[in-house]
Coordinates of N, CA and C in Angstrom, one line a residue:
M1 N 0.8 -1.2 0.0 CA 0.0 0.0 0.0 C 0.9 1.2 0.0
E2 N 1.9 1.2 0.7 CA 2.9 2.4 0.8 C 3.5 2.6 -0.5
I3 N 3.9 1.6 -1.2 CA 4.5 1.7 -2.5 C 3.5 2.3 -3.5
L4 N 2.3 1.8 -3.5 CA 1.3 2.4 -4.4 C 1.0 3.8 -4.1
L5 N 0.9 4.2 -2.9 CA 0.7 5.7 -2.5 C 1.9 6.5 -2.9
H6 N 3.0 5.9 -2.8 CA 4.3 6.6 -3.1 C 4.4 6.9 -4.7
E7 N 3.9 5.9 -5.5 CA 3.9 6.0 -6.9 C 2.8 7.0 -7.4
W8 N 1.7 7.1 -6.7 CA 0.6 8.0 -7.0 C 1.0 9.5 -6.7
L9 N 1.8 9.7 -5.8 CA 2.2 11.0 -5.4 C 3.4 11.6 -6.1
T10 N 3.9 10.9 -7.1 CA 5.0 11.4 -7.9 C 4.4 12.3 -9.0
V11 N 5.3 13.0 -9.7 CA 4.8 13.8 -10.8 C 4.2 13.0 -11.9
K12 N 4.7 11.8 -12.2 CA 4.1 11.0 -13.3 C 2.7 10.5 -12.9
G13 N 2.6 10.2 -11.6 CA 1.2 9.8 -11.1 C 0.2 10.9 -11.1
V14 N 0.6 12.1 -10.8 CA -0.4 13.3 -10.9 C -0.7 13.5 -12.3
I15 N 0.3 13.4 -13.2 CA 0.0 13.6 -14.7 C -0.9 12.6 -15.2
L16 N -0.7 11.3 -14.8 CA -1.6 10.3 -15.3 C -3.0 10.4 -14.7
F17 N -3.1 10.8 -13.5 CA -4.4 11.1 -12.9 C -5.2 12.2 -13.6
T18 N -4.4 13.4 -13.9 CA -5.0 14.5 -14.6 C -5.4 14.0 -16.0
I19 N -4.6 13.3 -16.7 CA -5.0 12.8 -18.1 C -6.2 12.0 -18.0
G20 N -6.3 11.1 -17.1 CA -7.5 10.3 -16.9 C -8.7 11.0 -16.6
L21 N -8.6 12.1 -15.8 CA -9.7 12.9 -15.4 C -10.2 13.7 -16.6
L22 N -9.3 14.3 -17.3 CA -9.7 15.1 -18.5 C -10.3 14.2 -19.6
A23 N -9.7 13.0 -19.8 CA -10.3 12.1 -20.7 C -11.7 11.7 -20.4
A24 N -11.9 11.4 -19.1 CA -13.3 11.1 -18.6 C -14.3 12.2 -18.8
I25 N -13.9 13.4 -18.5 CA -14.8 14.5 -18.7 C -15.1 14.7 -20.2
I26 N -14.1 14.7 -21.1 CA -14.3 14.8 -22.5 C -15.1 13.6 -23.0
G27 N -14.9 12.4 -22.6 CA -15.6 11.3 -22.9 C -17.1 11.4 -22.6
V28 N -17.4 12.0 -21.4 CA -18.8 12.2 -21.0 C -19.5 13.2 -21.9
L29 N -18.7 14.3 -22.1 CA -19.3 15.4 -22.9 C -19.4 15.1 -24.4
F30 N -18.4 14.6 -25.0 CA -18.3 14.4 -26.4 C -18.3 12.9 -26.9
G31 N -17.9 12.0 -26.1 CA -17.8 10.7 -26.4 C -16.6 10.3 -27.2
A32 N -15.5 11.1 -27.1 CA -14.2 10.8 -27.8 C -13.1 10.8 -26.8
A33 N -13.2 10.1 -25.8 CA -12.0 10.1 -24.7 C -10.8 9.4 -25.3
G34 N -11.0 8.4 -26.1 CA -9.8 7.7 -26.7 C -8.9 8.7 -27.5
F35 N -9.4 9.7 -28.1 CA -8.6 10.7 -28.8 C -7.6 11.4 -27.8
I36 N -8.0 11.6 -26.6 CA -7.2 12.3 -25.6 C -6.4 11.2 -24.9
L37 N -7.0 10.2 -24.5 CA -6.3 9.2 -23.5 C -5.2 8.5 -24.2
M38 N -5.4 7.9 -25.4 CA -4.3 7.1 -26.0 C -3.0 8.0 -26.3
P39 N -3.1 9.0 -27.0 CA -1.9 9.9 -27.3 C -1.2 10.4 -26.1
S40 N -2.1 10.8 -25.1 CA -1.5 11.3 -23.9 C -0.7 10.3 -23.1
L41 N -1.2 9.1 -23.0 CA -0.5 8.0 -22.3 C 0.7 7.6 -23.0
L42 N 0.7 7.6 -24.4 CA 1.9 7.3 -25.2 C 2.9 8.4 -25.0
L43 N 2.5 9.7 -25.0 CA 3.5 10.7 -24.7 C 4.2 10.7 -23.4
V44 N 3.4 10.2 -22.4 CA 4.0 10.2 -21.0 C 5.0 9.0 -20.9
G45 N 4.8 8.0 -21.8 CA 5.8 6.9 -21.8 C 5.2 5.6 -21.5
I46 N 3.9 5.5 -21.4 CA 3.3 4.2 -21.2 C 3.4 3.3 -22.4
P47 N 3.8 2.0 -22.2 CA 3.8 1.1 -23.4 C 2.5 1.0 -24.1
I48 N 2.5 0.8 -25.4 CA 1.4 0.7 -26.2 C 0.4 -0.3 -25.8
H49 N 0.8 -1.5 -25.4 CA -0.1 -2.5 -25.0 C -0.9 -2.1 -23.8
T50 N -0.2 -1.5 -22.8 CA -0.9 -1.0 -21.7 C -1.8 0.1 -21.9
T51 N -1.4 1.0 -22.8 CA -2.3 2.1 -23.3 C -3.6 1.7 -23.9
V52 N -3.4 0.7 -24.8 CA -4.7 0.1 -25.5 C -5.5 -0.6 -24.4
A53 N -4.9 -1.3 -23.5 CA -5.7 -2.0 -22.5 C -6.5 -1.0 -21.6
V54 N -5.8 0.1 -21.1 CA -6.4 1.1 -20.4 C -7.6 1.7 -21.1
N55 N -7.4 2.1 -22.3 CA -8.4 2.7 -23.2 C -9.6 1.8 -23.3
K56 N -9.4 0.5 -23.6 CA -10.5 -0.4 -23.8 C -11.2 -0.7 -22.4
F57 N -10.5 -0.7 -21.4 CA -11.1 -1.0 -20.1 C -12.0 0.2 -19.8
A58 N -11.5 1.5 -20.0 CA -12.3 2.6 -19.7 C -13.6 2.7 -20.6
T59 N -13.4 2.4 -21.9 CA -14.5 2.3 -22.8 C -15.5 1.2 -22.4
G60 N -15.0 0.1 -22.0 CA -15.9 -1.0 -21.6 C -16.7 -0.7 -20.4
L61 N -16.1 0.0 -19.4 CA -16.8 0.4 -18.2 C -17.9 1.5 -18.6
S62 N -17.6 2.3 -19.5 CA -18.5 3.3 -19.9 C -19.7 2.7 -20.6
A63 N -19.4 1.8 -21.5 CA -20.5 1.1 -22.3 C -21.3 0.2 -21.3
L64 N -20.7 -0.5 -20.3 CA -21.4 -1.3 -19.4 C -22.4 -0.4 -18.5
S65 N -21.9 0.7 -18.1 CA -22.8 1.6 -17.3 C -24.0 2.1 -18.2
N66 N -23.7 2.3 -19.4 CA -24.9 2.7 -20.3 C -25.8 1.6 -20.5
V67 N -25.3 0.3 -20.7 CA -26.2 -0.8 -20.9 C -27.1 -1.0 -19.6
V68 N -26.4 -1.0 -18.4 CA -27.1 -1.2 -17.2 C -28.2 -0.1 -17.0
S69 N -27.8 1.1 -17.4 CA -28.8 2.2 -17.3 C -30.0 1.9 -18.2
F70 N -29.8 1.5 -19.4 CA -30.9 1.3 -20.3 C -31.8 0.1 -19.9
V71 N -31.1 -1.0 -19.3 CA -31.8 -2.1 -18.8 C -32.7 -1.7 -17.7
I72 N -32.2 -0.9 -16.8 CA -32.9 -0.5 -15.6 C -34.2 0.3 -16.0
K73 N -33.9 1.2 -17.0 CA -35.0 2.1 -17.5 C -36.0 1.3 -18.4
G74 N -35.7 0.2 -18.8 CA -36.6 -0.7 -19.7 C -36.5 -0.4 -21.1
H75 N -35.4 0.3 -21.5 CA -35.2 0.6 -23.0 C -34.6 -0.5 -23.7
L76 N -34.0 -1.5 -23.0 CA -33.2 -2.5 -23.6 C -33.5 -3.8 -22.9
S77 N -33.7 -4.8 -23.7 CA -34.0 -6.2 -23.2 C -32.7 -7.0 -23.4
V78 N -32.2 -7.5 -22.2 CA -31.0 -8.3 -22.2 C -31.2 -9.6 -23.0
K79 N -32.3 -10.2 -22.9 CA -32.6 -11.5 -23.7 C -32.5 -11.2 -25.2
K80 N -32.9 -10.1 -25.6 CA -33.0 -9.8 -27.0 C -31.6 -9.6 -27.6
Y81 N -30.6 -9.0 -26.8 CA -29.3 -8.6 -27.2 C -28.3 -9.5 -26.7
F82 N -28.6 -10.5 -26.1 CA -27.6 -11.5 -25.4 C -26.7 -12.0 -26.5
S83 N -27.2 -12.4 -27.6 CA -26.3 -13.0 -28.7 C -25.2 -11.9 -29.2
F84 N -25.6 -10.7 -29.2 CA -24.7 -9.6 -29.6 C -23.6 -9.5 -28.5
M85 N -24.0 -9.4 -27.3 CA -23.0 -9.3 -26.2 C -22.1 -10.5 -26.1
F86 N -22.6 -11.7 -26.5 CA -21.8 -12.9 -26.4 C -20.7 -12.8 -27.6
V87 N -21.1 -12.4 -28.8 CA -20.2 -12.3 -29.9 C -19.2 -11.2 -29.7
A88 N -19.7 -10.1 -29.1 CA -18.7 -9.0 -28.8 C -17.7 -9.4 -27.8
S89 N -18.1 -10.1 -26.8 CA -17.1 -10.6 -25.8 C -16.1 -11.6 -26.4
I90 N -16.5 -12.5 -27.2 CA -15.6 -13.4 -27.9 C -14.6 -12.5 -28.8
G91 N -15.2 -11.5 -29.5 CA -14.3 -10.7 -30.3 C -13.3 -9.9 -29.5
G92 N -13.7 -9.5 -28.3 CA -12.8 -8.8 -27.4 C -11.6 -9.7 -26.9
V93 N -12.0 -10.9 -26.6 CA -11.0 -11.9 -26.1 C -10.0 -12.2 -27.2
F94 N -10.5 -12.4 -28.4 CA -9.6 -12.8 -29.6 C -8.8 -11.6 -29.9
G95 N -9.4 -10.3 -29.9 CA -8.6 -9.1 -30.2 C -7.5 -8.9 -29.2
A96 N -7.8 -9.2 -27.9 CA -6.7 -9.1 -26.9 C -5.6 -10.1 -27.1
L97 N -6.0 -11.3 -27.5 CA -4.9 -12.3 -27.7 C -4.1 -11.9 -29.0
F98 N -4.8 -11.4 -30.0 CA -4.1 -11.0 -31.2 C -3.1 -9.8 -30.9
A99 N -3.6 -8.9 -30.0 CA -2.7 -7.7 -29.7 C -1.4 -8.2 -28.9
I100 N -1.6 -9.2 -28.1 CA -0.5 -9.7 -27.4 C 0.6 -10.3 -28.3
L101 N 0.2 -10.9 -29.4 CA 1.1 -11.5 -30.3 C 1.9 -10.4 -31.1
L102 N 1.4 -9.2 -31.3 CA 2.0 -8.2 -32.1 C 3.2 -7.5 -31.2
S103 N 4.2 -7.2 -31.9 CA 5.3 -6.4 -31.3 C 4.9 -5.0 -31.0
E104 N 5.7 -4.3 -30.2 CA 5.4 -2.9 -29.8 C 5.4 -2.0 -31.0
Q105 N 6.4 -2.2 -31.9 CA 6.5 -1.4 -33.1 C 5.3 -1.4 -34.0
I106 N 4.8 -2.7 -34.2 CA 3.6 -3.0 -35.1 C 2.4 -2.3 -34.4
M107 N 2.3 -2.5 -33.1 CA 1.2 -2.0 -32.3 C 1.1 -0.4 -32.4
N108 N 2.3 0.2 -32.4 CA 2.4 1.7 -32.5 C 1.8 2.1 -33.9
V109 N 2.2 1.4 -35.0 CA 1.7 1.7 -36.3 C 0.2 1.5 -36.4
V110 N -0.2 0.3 -35.9 CA -1.7 0.0 -35.9 C -2.5 1.1 -35.1
A111 N -1.9 1.5 -33.9 CA -2.6 2.5 -33.1 C -2.7 3.8 -33.9
C112 N -1.6 4.2 -34.5 CA -1.6 5.5 -35.2 C -2.6 5.5 -36.4
I113 N -2.6 4.4 -37.2 CA -3.5 4.3 -38.3 C -5.0 4.3 -37.8
S114 N -5.2 3.6 -36.7 CA -6.6 3.5 -36.1 C -7.0 4.9 -35.7
L115 N -6.2 5.5 -34.9 CA -6.6 6.9 -34.4 C -6.9 7.8 -35.6
I116 N -6.0 7.8 -36.6 CA -6.3 8.7 -37.7 C -7.6 8.3 -38.5
F117 N -7.8 7.1 -38.7 CA -9.1 6.6 -39.3 C -10.3 7.0 -38.5
A118 N -10.2 6.7 -37.2 CA -11.4 7.1 -36.3 C -11.6 8.6 -36.2
F119 N -10.5 9.4 -36.3 CA -10.6 10.8 -36.3 C -11.3 11.3 -37.5
L120 N -10.9 10.7 -38.7 CA -11.6 11.0 -40.0 C -13.0 10.7 -40.0
I121 N -13.4 9.6 -39.4 CA -14.8 9.2 -39.3 C -15.6 10.2 -38.4
V122 N -15.0 10.6 -37.3 CA -15.6 11.5 -36.4 C -15.9 12.9 -37.2
L123 N -14.8 13.3 -37.9 CA -15.0 14.6 -38.6 C -16.0 14.5 -39.6
C124 N -16.1 13.5 -40.4 CA -17.2 13.2 -41.4 C -18.5 13.2 -40.8
S125 N -18.7 12.4 -39.7 CA -20.0 12.3 -39.2 C -20.5 13.6 -38.5
N126 N -19.6 14.4 -37.9 CA -20.0 15.7 -37.4 C -20.4 16.6 -38.5
K127 N -19.9 16.5 -39.7 CA -20.3 17.5 -40.8 C -21.7 17.1 -41.2
W128 N -22.0 15.8 -41.2 CA -23.4 15.4 -41.5 C -24.4 15.8 -40.5
I129 N -24.0 15.7 -39.3 CA -24.9 16.1 -38.2 C -25.2 17.6 -38.2
V130 N -24.2 18.4 -38.5 CA -24.3 19.8 -38.6 C -25.2 20.2 -39.8
K131 N -25.1 19.5 -40.9 CA -25.9 19.8 -42.1 C -27.4 19.4 -41.8
D132 N -27.6 18.3 -41.1 CA -28.9 17.9 -40.8 C -29.6 18.9 -39.9
V133 N -28.9 19.4 -38.9 CA -29.4 20.4 -38.0 C -29.8 21.7 -38.7
K134 N -29.0 22.2 -39.6 CA -29.2 23.4 -40.4 C -30.5 23.2 -41.3
K135 N -30.7 22.0 -41.9 CA -31.9 21.7 -42.7 C -33.1 21.7 -41.8
Q136 N -33.0 21.2 -40.6 CA -34.2 21.3 -39.7 C -34.5 22.6 -39.3
R137 N -33.5 23.5 -39.1 CA -33.8 24.9 -38.7 C -34.5 25.7 -39.8
N138 N -34.1 25.4 -41.0 CA -34.7 26.1 -42.1 C -36.1 25.7 -42.4
N139 N -36.5 24.5 -42.1 CA -37.8 23.9 -42.3 C -38.5 23.7 -41.0
P140 N -39.2 24.6 -40.4 CA -39.8 24.4 -39.1 C -41.1 23.5 -39.2

């Protein structure tokens, strides 16, 4: 416990806590916490495999809390979507096993390409959303 507390109170620990807090706030507001979390953790010096694991764990917890909220409110039936959850879980396990087999250099390239691709998708989708909003405002 003392070692863990000592690591948290270092400059790197405070930086990591701040990055996590900012990524969580941005993730709640805009839904794009990975764009902040992954590059920030890589710049601090966290290995790529750990960075991807932390990002996926945070995204998974966020998605789980959303699913639980929808189930409690009655907007989602667990029985209806159980097969999707099962396939997604299997995909997550195989994705993690595949990531373990890749070297750090290959994972850096894959992460860079994935972030650029996701960023472009977000940019394109936001343009369509803004156009749809403008059309709705013109036609009351």
